[in-house]
Amino acid sequence: IFALRSSYYFSTGVVEPSSSLRSPPRVPNLIGGKFVDSQSSSTIDVINPATQEVVSQLPLTTNEEFKAAVSAAKHAFPAWRNTPITTRQRVMLKLQELIRRDIDKLAMNITTEQGKTLKDAHGDVFRGLEVVEHACGMATLQMGEYVPNVANGIDTFSIREPLGVCAGICPFNFPAMIPLWMFPVAVTCGNTFVLKPSEKDPGASIILAELAMEAGLPNGVLNIVHGTNDVVNAICDDDDIRAISFVGSNTAGMHIYSRASAKGKRVQSNMGAKNHAIVLPDANTDATLNALVAAGFGAAGQRCMALSTVVFVGDSHSWENKLVELAKSLKVNAGTEPDVDLGPVISKQAKERVCKLIQSGVESGARLLLDGRNIVVPGYEDGNFIGPTILSGVTADMDCYKEEIFGPVLLCMEADSFEEAIHIVNRNKYGNGASLFTASGAAARKFQTEIEAGQVGINVPIPVPLPFFSFTGSKASFAGDLNFYGKAGVNFYTQIKTITQQWKDLPGGSGVSLAMPTSQ
Ligand code: NAD
């Protein structure tokens, strides 16, 4: 029975039997190295968005359990921060190997709980895996600086030290990549961690935590608590938590940023997006349209890097028909089916919201060139499917433009000139990313200089930067000073200590000077 019910995360036997024997299984917390069933009687169903089956039940962790998780992290910190950096790196080296070993299992869990296609789910894991690989070089990444002889016989150096207990709060759309943006960097820097996965798809976090422990992460270094607003507020308010990484919507992100900052915590908050592509008439038509369709409809538009708005400049506007034909050819189905291009959106509520925004676009004058709202997927009639949808003639005052849709909906706008197109993008409040499609180097250079977005693509849809860079959203898409992963991520999870020391034979009897020391 144990094996049957433990198809994804109850497989190692470290989970308390009471969690796994329930049907549907209860998602365990991880506290002090033990996967434990919460005592809470309040739960949320984790639902397969393609079938509506209840995959598992997620507890709303009690305050005592939350405190126990923070306390476990606090107690694990002194020994972990004193563990040699080479040992901490080796845990990551082993973790990346184990993630590769179990990538199929992780991907299947993601598709089951989140809905994206299996191929896309592999990408979700792989882009997180790359952060783990990067963390294997942490000794070099967190090196300090040294200046000898700043004064006679005196040397000064700075070192980067871990902060203590850090926490991460995750969104639903990348159940593996985003937890892996957070805890591998934090713990390899020597911190301990409390992770709060999305309540909609917590399974990948549990598998990753199992793997981290198998890789040798000591008990208490990584802890997991589940829930929604209450546990998030408890994280913001807890005096023992020093820093919070958040990824998700602006409503939650700005709330967390202000509540936790007011408590003196460091916060990095990656939030919503409305990413534009500008298309110039000299661009390669087929390559551009392929890129627009992939980035507009991939993951059913549920990526913060989705290109959700296209601004066609001049004659390129006539490419809309071809765009519609290409979008029509995409296959919508459950993510587990072969050759599927896009799966369902995360929930019935999400589908309703997306459909409402499409309708509001139509009512405010946009032309519906492709309508995916009434799609029926045979065998998955209850799934939250929306087919690719294209609205043309969209203007900046429409709600469908002002709000992040987060569904498979591509908005088309028109501009008479490149300058006008840049102006449209820059007026938008979000600044996650923007792309330009062109054959002109001069246009590309103008774009990269003038565009107000943190991630810029030229002839590529917006890429998630690899881990030796950082994820650099700006404007309303980011709050904080230090971005996720890369050098900025290491700086976020460490604080600098500057040490000045004097080692020389001191002459006696030189007297006492109360003047401000100067070095000359
Ligand atoms: P969400 O904000 O609803 O949830 C994110 C997390 O915050 C969850 O763990 C949730 O439990 C918690 N939360 C939600 N509302 C809260 C509240 N009022 N108080 C306290 N906690 C709260 O986001 P989502 O729907 O899971 O994810 C989609 C959003 O995430 C989109 O806006 C997308 O653009 C954004 N996103 C951004 C990036 C990025 O890097 N910029 C990456 C992925 C997703």
Coordinates of C-alpha atoms and ligand atoms in Angstrom, one line a residue:
I1 CA 0.0 0.0 0.0
F2 CA 2.8 2.3 0.9
A3 CA 4.5 1.9 -2.4
L4 CA 1.2 2.2 -4.3
R5 CA 0.2 5.5 -2.7
S6 CA 3.7 6.9 -2.8
S7 CA 3.9 7.3 -6.5
Y8 CA 5.9 10.5 -6.3
Y9 CA 7.1 11.8 -3.1
F10 CA 6.5 9.2 -0.4
S11 CA 9.1 7.0 -2.0
T12 CA 12.0 7.1 0.2
G13 CA 10.3 5.9 3.4
V14 CA 11.4 9.1 5.3
V15 CA 7.8 10.4 5.2
E16 CA 5.7 9.5 8.3
P17 CA 3.4 6.6 7.4
S18 CA 0.4 8.6 8.5
S19 CA 0.9 11.1 5.7
S20 CA 1.2 8.5 3.0
L21 CA -1.4 6.1 4.1
R22 CA -4.2 8.6 3.8
S23 CA -6.2 8.7 0.6
P24 CA -5.6 11.1 -1.0
P25 CA -2.2 11.5 0.7
R26 CA -1.5 14.5 2.9
V27 CA 1.5 16.6 1.8
P28 CA 4.0 16.5 4.7
N29 CA 5.9 19.4 6.3
L30 CA 9.6 18.9 6.7
I31 CA 10.8 19.9 10.1
G32 CA 14.2 19.3 11.6
G33 CA 15.0 16.6 9.0
K34 CA 11.6 14.7 9.4
F35 CA 8.7 14.7 7.0
V36 CA 5.8 15.0 9.3
D37 CA 2.1 15.1 9.0
S38 CA 0.6 18.4 10.1
Q39 CA -1.8 18.3 13.0
S40 CA -4.0 20.9 11.2
S41 CA -7.5 20.0 10.4
S42 CA -7.7 22.6 7.6
T43 CA -6.5 21.4 4.2
I44 CA -6.5 22.5 0.6
D45 CA -7.0 20.0 -2.2
V46 CA -4.1 19.9 -4.7
I47 CA -5.9 19.3 -8.0
N48 CA -4.8 17.9 -11.3
P49 CA -5.8 20.7 -13.7
A50 CA -6.3 18.3 -16.6
T51 CA -8.7 15.9 -14.8
Q52 CA -9.8 17.7 -11.6
E53 CA -8.7 14.6 -9.6
V54 CA -7.5 15.4 -6.1
V55 CA -3.8 14.5 -6.1
S56 CA -3.1 15.2 -2.5
Q57 CA -4.2 17.4 0.4
L58 CA -2.1 20.3 1.6
P59 CA -2.3 21.2 5.3
L60 CA -2.5 24.8 6.5
T61 CA 0.4 24.4 8.9
T62 CA -0.3 25.4 12.5
N63 CA 1.6 28.2 14.1
E64 CA 3.3 25.8 16.5
E65 CA 4.5 23.7 13.5
F66 CA 5.8 26.9 11.8
K67 CA 7.6 27.9 14.9
A68 CA 9.1 24.4 15.1
A69 CA 10.4 24.7 11.6
V70 CA 12.0 28.1 12.2
S71 CA 13.5 26.7 15.5
A72 CA 14.9 23.7 13.7
A73 CA 16.5 26.0 11.1
K74 CA 17.9 28.3 13.9
H75 CA 19.4 25.3 15.7
A76 CA 20.9 23.9 12.6
F77 CA 22.6 27.2 11.6
P78 CA 25.7 27.3 13.9
A79 CA 27.0 23.9 12.8
W80 CA 26.1 24.4 9.2
R81 CA 27.7 27.8 8.9
N82 CA 30.9 26.2 10.3
T83 CA 30.8 23.3 7.9
P84 CA 33.6 23.8 5.4
I85 CA 32.4 25.4 2.2
T86 CA 33.9 22.5 0.2
T87 CA 31.6 20.1 2.1
R88 CA 28.6 22.4 1.5
Q89 CA 29.5 22.5 -2.2
R90 CA 29.8 18.7 -2.3
V91 CA 26.2 18.4 -1.1
M92 CA 25.2 20.4 -4.2
L93 CA 27.4 18.3 -6.4
K94 CA 25.5 15.2 -5.2
L95 CA 22.1 17.0 -5.4
Q96 CA 22.6 17.9 -9.1
E97 CA 23.4 14.2 -9.8
L98 CA 20.2 13.1 -7.9
I99 CA 18.0 15.6 -9.6
R100 CA 19.3 14.2 -13.0
R101 CA 18.5 10.7 -11.7
D102 CA 15.0 11.6 -10.8
I103 CA 14.2 14.2 -13.4
D104 CA 11.4 12.0 -14.9
K105 CA 9.7 11.6 -11.6
L106 CA 9.9 15.3 -10.9
A107 CA 8.6 16.2 -14.3
M108 CA 5.7 13.7 -13.9
N109 CA 4.8 15.3 -10.6
I110 CA 4.9 18.8 -12.1
T111 CA 2.6 17.8 -15.0
T112 CA 0.2 16.1 -12.6
E113 CA -0.1 19.0 -10.2
Q114 CA 0.6 22.0 -12.5
G115 CA -0.6 20.8 -15.9
K116 CA 2.3 21.8 -18.2
T117 CA 3.5 19.3 -20.8
L118 CA 6.0 16.7 -19.7
K119 CA 8.6 18.2 -22.0
D120 CA 8.1 21.6 -20.5
A121 CA 8.2 20.1 -17.0
H122 CA 11.6 18.7 -17.8
G123 CA 12.7 22.2 -18.8
D124 CA 11.3 23.5 -15.5
V125 CA 13.5 21.1 -13.6
F126 CA 16.5 21.6 -15.8
R127 CA 16.6 25.4 -15.4
G128 CA 16.6 24.9 -11.7
L129 CA 19.2 22.2 -11.9
E130 CA 21.5 24.7 -13.5
V131 CA 21.3 26.9 -10.4
V132 CA 22.3 23.8 -8.3
E133 CA 25.3 23.3 -10.7
H134 CA 26.3 26.9 -10.2
A135 CA 26.1 26.6 -6.5
C136 CA 28.8 23.9 -6.7
G137 CA 31.3 26.8 -7.2
M138 CA 30.2 28.7 -4.2
A139 CA 33.7 29.0 -2.7
T140 CA 34.7 31.2 -5.6
L141 CA 31.4 33.0 -5.7
Q142 CA 31.5 34.2 -2.1
M143 CA 35.1 35.2 -1.9
G144 CA 35.9 38.4 -0.1
E145 CA 38.5 41.1 -0.8
Y146 CA 41.9 41.9 0.7
V147 CA 44.0 45.1 0.8
P148 CA 47.4 44.7 2.6
N149 CA 49.0 47.5 4.5
V150 CA 46.2 50.0 4.5
A151 CA 48.3 51.6 7.2
N152 CA 51.7 50.7 8.5
G153 CA 51.4 47.0 9.6
I154 CA 47.7 47.0 9.2
D155 CA 45.7 44.8 6.7
T156 CA 42.0 45.0 5.9
F157 CA 39.9 42.2 4.4
S158 CA 36.2 41.6 3.9
I159 CA 34.4 38.3 4.1
R160 CA 30.9 37.2 3.1
E161 CA 29.0 35.5 5.9
P162 CA 25.7 33.8 5.9
L163 CA 22.7 35.6 7.4
G164 CA 21.1 32.9 9.4
V165 CA 17.5 31.6 8.8
C166 CA 16.2 32.6 5.4
A167 CA 12.8 31.8 3.8
G168 CA 11.3 31.3 0.4
I169 CA 7.7 31.8 -0.8
C170 CA 6.9 30.2 -4.2
P171 CA 4.4 30.6 -7.0
F172 CA 2.6 27.8 -8.8
N173 CA 4.0 28.2 -12.3
F174 CA 7.5 26.7 -11.9
P175 CA 7.2 24.2 -9.1
A176 CA 10.9 23.0 -9.4
M177 CA 12.8 25.9 -10.9
I178 CA 11.8 28.6 -8.4
P179 CA 12.5 26.6 -5.2
L180 CA 15.8 25.8 -6.9
W181 CA 16.5 29.6 -7.5
M182 CA 16.2 29.9 -3.7
F183 CA 17.4 27.2 -1.3
P184 CA 20.5 25.8 -3.1
V185 CA 22.1 29.3 -3.2
A186 CA 21.0 30.1 0.4
V187 CA 22.2 26.9 2.0
T188 CA 25.4 26.7 0.1
C189 CA 26.2 30.2 1.4
G190 CA 25.8 28.6 4.9
N191 CA 22.3 29.7 5.7
T192 CA 19.4 27.5 6.8
F193 CA 16.1 27.7 5.1
V194 CA 12.3 27.5 5.5
L195 CA 10.5 27.0 2.2
K196 CA 6.8 27.6 1.6
P197 CA 5.9 26.0 -1.8
S198 CA 2.8 27.1 -3.7
E199 CA -0.3 25.5 -2.2
K200 CA -1.3 24.5 -5.7
D201 CA 1.6 22.3 -6.6
P202 CA 3.8 21.4 -3.6
G203 CA 5.0 18.0 -4.7
A204 CA 8.1 19.0 -6.6
S205 CA 9.4 20.8 -3.5
I206 CA 8.9 17.7 -1.4
I207 CA 10.8 15.5 -3.9
L208 CA 13.6 18.1 -4.1
A209 CA 13.9 18.2 -0.3
E210 CA 14.1 14.4 -0.2
L211 CA 16.9 14.5 -2.7
A212 CA 18.7 17.3 -0.8
M213 CA 18.6 15.1 2.3
E214 CA 19.8 12.1 0.3
A215 CA 22.6 14.3 -1.0
G216 CA 23.7 14.9 2.6
L217 CA 22.0 18.1 3.7
P218 CA 22.0 17.9 7.5
N219 CA 18.7 17.8 9.4
G220 CA 17.2 21.3 9.9
V221 CA 19.1 23.0 7.2
L222 CA 16.1 22.9 4.9
N223 CA 12.6 22.9 6.3
I224 CA 9.2 23.0 4.5
V225 CA 5.9 24.4 5.7
H226 CA 2.7 24.6 3.8
G227 CA -0.2 27.0 3.7
T228 CA -1.3 30.3 2.4
N229 CA -1.6 33.9 3.7
D230 CA -1.3 33.0 7.5
V231 CA 1.9 31.1 7.2
V232 CA 3.3 33.8 4.8
N233 CA 2.5 36.5 7.3
A234 CA 4.1 34.4 10.0
I235 CA 7.3 34.3 7.9
C236 CA 7.2 38.1 7.4
D237 CA 6.8 38.7 11.1
D238 CA 9.2 36.1 12.6
D239 CA 12.1 37.7 14.4
D240 CA 14.4 34.7 13.6
I241 CA 14.0 34.9 9.8
R242 CA 16.6 37.3 8.3
A243 CA 15.7 37.3 4.6
I244 CA 12.8 36.4 2.3
S245 CA 12.8 35.4 -1.3
F246 CA 9.4 35.8 -2.9
V247 CA 8.2 35.0 -6.5
G248 CA 4.6 35.5 -7.4
S249 CA 2.0 38.1 -8.1
N250 CA 2.2 41.9 -7.3
T251 CA -0.5 41.8 -4.7
A252 CA 1.3 39.2 -2.6
G253 CA 4.8 40.4 -3.5
M254 CA 4.3 44.0 -2.4
H255 CA 2.4 43.0 0.7
I256 CA 5.3 40.7 1.7
Y257 CA 7.9 43.3 0.7
S258 CA 6.5 46.0 2.9
R259 CA 5.5 43.8 5.8
A260 CA 8.8 42.0 6.0
S261 CA 10.9 45.1 5.3
A262 CA 9.2 46.9 8.1
K263 CA 10.5 44.1 10.4
G264 CA 14.0 44.8 9.1
K265 CA 14.3 41.8 6.8
R266 CA 16.0 41.7 3.5
V267 CA 13.4 40.9 0.8
Q268 CA 13.8 40.1 -2.9
S269 CA 10.4 40.1 -4.6
N270 CA 10.0 38.9 -8.2
M271 CA 6.5 39.8 -9.4
G272 CA 4.2 40.1 -12.4
A273 CA 4.9 40.9 -16.0
K274 CA 3.5 42.1 -19.3
N275 CA 6.3 41.3 -21.7
H276 CA 6.2 42.9 -25.1
A277 CA 7.8 41.9 -28.4
I278 CA 8.4 44.7 -31.0
V279 CA 8.4 43.4 -34.5
L280 CA 10.1 45.5 -37.2
P281 CA 9.2 44.8 -40.9
D282 CA 12.8 43.8 -41.7
A283 CA 12.7 40.8 -39.3
N284 CA 12.8 37.3 -40.6
T285 CA 9.1 36.5 -40.8
D286 CA 9.0 32.7 -40.1
A287 CA 11.6 32.8 -37.3
T288 CA 9.8 35.7 -35.7
L289 CA 6.4 34.1 -35.8
N290 CA 7.7 30.8 -34.5
A291 CA 9.3 32.7 -31.6
L292 CA 6.0 34.6 -30.9
V293 CA 3.9 31.5 -30.8
A294 CA 6.4 29.6 -28.6
A295 CA 6.8 32.4 -26.1
G296 CA 3.1 33.5 -26.2
F297 CA 1.5 30.1 -25.7
G298 CA 4.2 27.9 -24.1
A299 CA 3.1 26.7 -20.7
A300 CA -0.3 28.0 -21.6
G301 CA 1.0 31.5 -21.2
Q302 CA 1.7 30.9 -17.5
R303 CA 5.3 32.1 -17.5
C304 CA 6.5 35.4 -16.1
M305 CA 8.6 35.4 -19.2
A306 CA 5.8 34.8 -21.6
L307 CA 5.6 37.3 -24.5
S308 CA 2.0 38.3 -24.0
T309 CA 1.9 41.4 -26.2
V310 CA 3.2 42.0 -29.8
V311 CA 3.7 45.5 -31.1
F312 CA 3.8 45.2 -34.9
V313 CA 5.5 48.2 -36.5
G314 CA 4.4 49.4 -39.9
D315 CA 3.9 46.7 -42.5
S316 CA 4.7 43.8 -40.2
H317 CA 1.1 44.2 -39.0
S318 CA 0.1 42.1 -42.1
W319 CA 1.8 39.1 -40.5
E320 CA -1.1 38.6 -38.1
N321 CA -2.9 36.2 -40.4
K322 CA 0.1 33.9 -40.5
L323 CA 0.4 34.2 -36.8
V324 CA -3.2 33.0 -36.4
E325 CA -2.6 30.0 -38.7
L326 CA 0.5 29.0 -36.7
A327 CA -1.3 29.3 -33.4
K328 CA -4.2 27.3 -34.7
S329 CA -1.9 24.4 -35.4
L330 CA -0.9 24.0 -31.8
K331 CA -2.2 20.9 -29.9
V332 CA -4.0 21.4 -26.7
N333 CA -4.3 18.4 -24.4
A334 CA -3.3 17.0 -21.0
G335 CA 0.4 17.4 -20.5
T336 CA 0.9 13.7 -20.2
E337 CA -0.3 13.1 -23.8
P338 CA 2.3 12.7 -26.6
D339 CA 3.0 15.6 -29.0
V340 CA 1.0 18.1 -26.9
D341 CA 2.0 21.8 -27.2
L342 CA 0.0 23.3 -24.3
G343 CA -1.8 21.9 -21.3
P344 CA -4.5 23.4 -19.1
V345 CA -4.3 26.5 -16.9
I346 CA -3.9 25.9 -13.2
S347 CA -7.5 26.2 -11.9
K348 CA -11.1 26.8 -12.8
Q349 CA -10.8 30.3 -11.3
A350 CA -7.8 31.0 -13.4
K351 CA -9.7 29.9 -16.5
E352 CA -12.7 32.0 -15.6
R353 CA -10.5 35.1 -15.1
V354 CA -8.6 34.6 -18.4
C355 CA -12.0 34.2 -20.3
K356 CA -13.3 37.4 -18.6
L357 CA -10.3 39.4 -19.7
I358 CA -10.7 38.1 -23.3
Q359 CA -14.3 39.1 -23.2
S360 CA -13.5 42.5 -21.8
G361 CA -11.0 43.0 -24.7
V362 CA -13.7 42.2 -27.2
E363 CA -16.2 44.5 -25.5
S364 CA -13.7 47.4 -25.6
G365 CA -13.1 47.0 -29.3
A366 CA -10.4 44.5 -29.8
R367 CA -10.8 42.0 -32.7
L368 CA -10.9 38.3 -31.6
L369 CA -8.8 36.7 -34.4
L370 CA -8.6 33.3 -32.6
D371 CA -10.9 32.3 -29.7
G372 CA -9.7 29.4 -27.5
R373 CA -12.4 29.7 -24.8
N374 CA -14.7 27.0 -25.9
I375 CA -12.2 24.3 -26.6
V376 CA -13.1 20.7 -25.6
V377 CA -10.4 18.2 -25.1
P378 CA -11.7 14.6 -25.7
G379 CA -11.0 12.5 -22.6
Y380 CA -10.3 15.5 -20.5
E381 CA -13.7 17.3 -20.7
D382 CA -13.3 18.6 -17.1
G383 CA -9.8 20.1 -17.7
N384 CA -9.1 23.8 -17.4
F385 CA -8.2 24.2 -21.0
I386 CA -8.1 27.3 -23.0
G387 CA -6.9 27.2 -26.6
P388 CA -4.5 29.8 -28.1
T389 CA -6.3 33.1 -28.3
I390 CA -5.3 36.2 -30.3
L391 CA -6.8 39.7 -29.8
S392 CA -5.9 42.3 -32.4
G393 CA -6.2 46.1 -32.4
V394 CA -5.5 46.2 -28.6
T395 CA -4.9 49.6 -27.1
A396 CA -3.2 50.6 -23.9
D397 CA -6.4 51.6 -22.1
M398 CA -8.0 48.2 -22.3
D399 CA -8.2 46.0 -19.2
C400 CA -6.8 43.0 -21.1
Y401 CA -3.7 45.1 -21.7
K402 CA -3.4 46.7 -18.3
E403 CA -3.7 43.4 -16.4
E404 CA -1.4 40.4 -16.5
I405 CA -3.6 37.7 -18.2
F406 CA -1.4 34.7 -17.4
G407 CA -3.1 32.5 -19.9
P408 CA -2.6 31.5 -23.6
V409 CA -3.7 34.9 -24.9
L410 CA -1.6 37.0 -27.3
L411 CA -2.4 40.7 -27.6
C412 CA -1.5 42.4 -30.9
M413 CA -1.0 46.2 -31.1
E414 CA 0.2 48.4 -33.9
A415 CA 2.7 51.3 -34.1
D416 CA 3.5 53.5 -37.0
S417 CA 7.2 53.8 -35.9
F418 CA 9.8 52.1 -33.9
E419 CA 9.9 55.1 -31.5
E420 CA 6.2 54.8 -30.9
A421 CA 6.6 51.1 -30.2
I422 CA 9.3 51.7 -27.7
H423 CA 7.1 54.4 -26.1
I424 CA 4.3 51.9 -25.7
V425 CA 6.6 49.4 -23.9
N426 CA 8.1 52.0 -21.7
R427 CA 4.8 53.3 -20.6
N428 CA 3.8 49.9 -19.2
K429 CA 4.2 49.6 -15.5
Y430 CA 5.9 46.2 -15.6
G431 CA 9.6 45.7 -16.5
N432 CA 10.3 42.0 -16.6
G433 CA 11.4 41.7 -20.2
A434 CA 11.0 42.9 -23.7
S435 CA 12.1 41.5 -27.1
L436 CA 12.9 43.0 -30.5
F437 CA 12.7 41.2 -33.8
T438 CA 14.7 42.9 -36.5
A439 CA 17.6 42.5 -39.1
S440 CA 19.0 45.9 -38.1
G441 CA 21.9 46.2 -35.8
A442 CA 21.3 49.9 -35.3
A443 CA 17.7 49.2 -34.3
A444 CA 18.8 46.5 -31.9
R445 CA 21.3 48.8 -30.3
K446 CA 18.7 51.6 -29.9
F447 CA 16.3 49.1 -28.4
Q448 CA 18.8 47.7 -25.8
T449 CA 19.7 51.2 -24.8
E450 CA 16.2 52.8 -24.6
I451 CA 14.0 50.0 -23.5
E452 CA 12.9 50.0 -19.8
A453 CA 12.9 46.3 -19.0
G454 CA 15.2 44.2 -17.0
Q455 CA 15.6 41.4 -19.5
V456 CA 16.1 42.1 -23.2
G457 CA 15.9 39.7 -26.0
I458 CA 17.1 40.5 -29.6
N459 CA 15.7 38.1 -32.1
V460 CA 14.9 35.7 -29.2
P461 CA 11.9 35.6 -26.9
I462 CA 12.7 36.7 -23.4
P463 CA 15.2 34.2 -22.0
V464 CA 15.5 33.3 -18.3
P465 CA 19.1 34.2 -17.8
L466 CA 21.5 31.4 -16.9
P467 CA 22.7 31.2 -13.3
F468 CA 26.0 33.0 -13.9
F469 CA 23.9 36.0 -14.6
S470 CA 20.9 37.0 -12.5
F471 CA 17.2 37.2 -13.1
T472 CA 16.9 41.0 -13.5
G473 CA 13.3 42.1 -13.8
S474 CA 12.7 45.8 -13.0
K475 CA 10.0 48.4 -12.5
A476 CA 6.8 46.9 -11.0
S477 CA 8.2 43.4 -11.8
F478 CA 10.8 43.5 -9.0
A479 CA 11.1 45.0 -5.5
G480 CA 14.4 44.8 -3.6
D481 CA 18.0 45.6 -4.4
L482 CA 19.6 42.2 -5.0
N483 CA 18.2 39.9 -7.7
F484 CA 17.8 36.2 -7.7
Y485 CA 20.8 33.8 -8.2
G486 CA 24.1 34.7 -9.9
K487 CA 26.4 37.1 -8.0
A488 CA 23.4 39.2 -6.8
G489 CA 21.8 36.1 -5.4
V490 CA 25.0 35.3 -3.4
N491 CA 25.1 38.9 -2.2
F492 CA 21.5 38.6 -1.1
Y493 CA 22.1 35.6 1.1
T494 CA 25.3 36.9 2.6
Q495 CA 26.4 39.9 4.6
I496 CA 29.9 41.5 4.5
K497 CA 32.2 41.7 7.5
T498 CA 35.3 43.9 7.2
I499 CA 38.2 43.0 9.3
T500 CA 41.2 45.3 10.0
Q501 CA 44.1 43.8 11.8
Q502 CA 47.5 44.9 13.0
W503 CA 50.3 42.4 13.3
K504 CA 53.6 44.1 14.0
D505 CA 56.0 44.6 16.8
L506 CA 54.6 47.5 18.6
P507 CA 56.9 50.0 20.2
G508 CA 56.1 50.6 23.8
G509 CA 55.5 54.0 25.4
S510 CA 54.2 55.8 22.2
G511 CA 51.4 57.3 24.3
V512 CA 47.7 57.5 23.8
S513 CA 46.1 59.5 21.0
L514 CA 42.4 60.1 21.0
A515 CA 42.4 61.7 17.6
M516 CA 40.5 59.9 14.8
P517 CA 43.0 57.3 13.4
T518 CA 44.1 58.2 9.9
S519 CA 46.5 56.3 7.6
Q520 CA 49.1 58.5 5.9
Ligands
NAD1 P1 0.5 34.3 -6.0 O1 1.0 35.7 -5.6 O2 -0.9 34.1 -6.0 O3 1.2 33.2 -5.0 C1 2.5 33.2 -4.7 C2 2.8 32.8 -3.3 O4 2.3 33.9 -2.4 C3 2.0 31.6 -2.9 O5 2.9 30.8 -2.1 C4 0.8 32.0 -2.1 O6 0.5 31.1 -1.1 C5 1.3 33.4 -1.5 N1 0.3 34.4 -1.4 C6 -0.7 34.6 -2.4 N2 -1.5 35.7 -2.0 C7 -1.0 36.0 -0.7 C8 -1.4 37.0 0.2 N3 -2.4 37.9 -0.1 N4 -0.8 37.1 1.3 C9 0.3 36.3 1.6 N5 0.7 35.4 0.8 C10 0.1 35.2 -0.4 O7 1.2 34.0 -7.4 P2 0.9 32.7 -8.3 O8 -0.5 32.8 -8.9 O9 1.2 31.5 -7.6 O10 2.0 32.9 -9.5 C11 1.8 33.7 -10.6 C12 2.4 35.0 -10.5 O11 3.8 34.9 -10.3 C13 2.3 35.8 -11.8 O12 2.0 37.2 -11.5 C14 3.7 35.7 -12.4 O13 4.1 36.8 -13.3 C15 4.5 35.7 -11.2 N6 5.8 35.1 -11.4 C16 6.9 36.0 -11.5 C17 8.2 35.5 -11.7 C18 9.3 36.4 -11.8 O14 10.4 35.9 -11.7 N7 9.1 37.7 -12.0 C19 8.3 34.1 -11.9 C20 7.2 33.3 -11.8 C21 6.0 33.8 -11.6

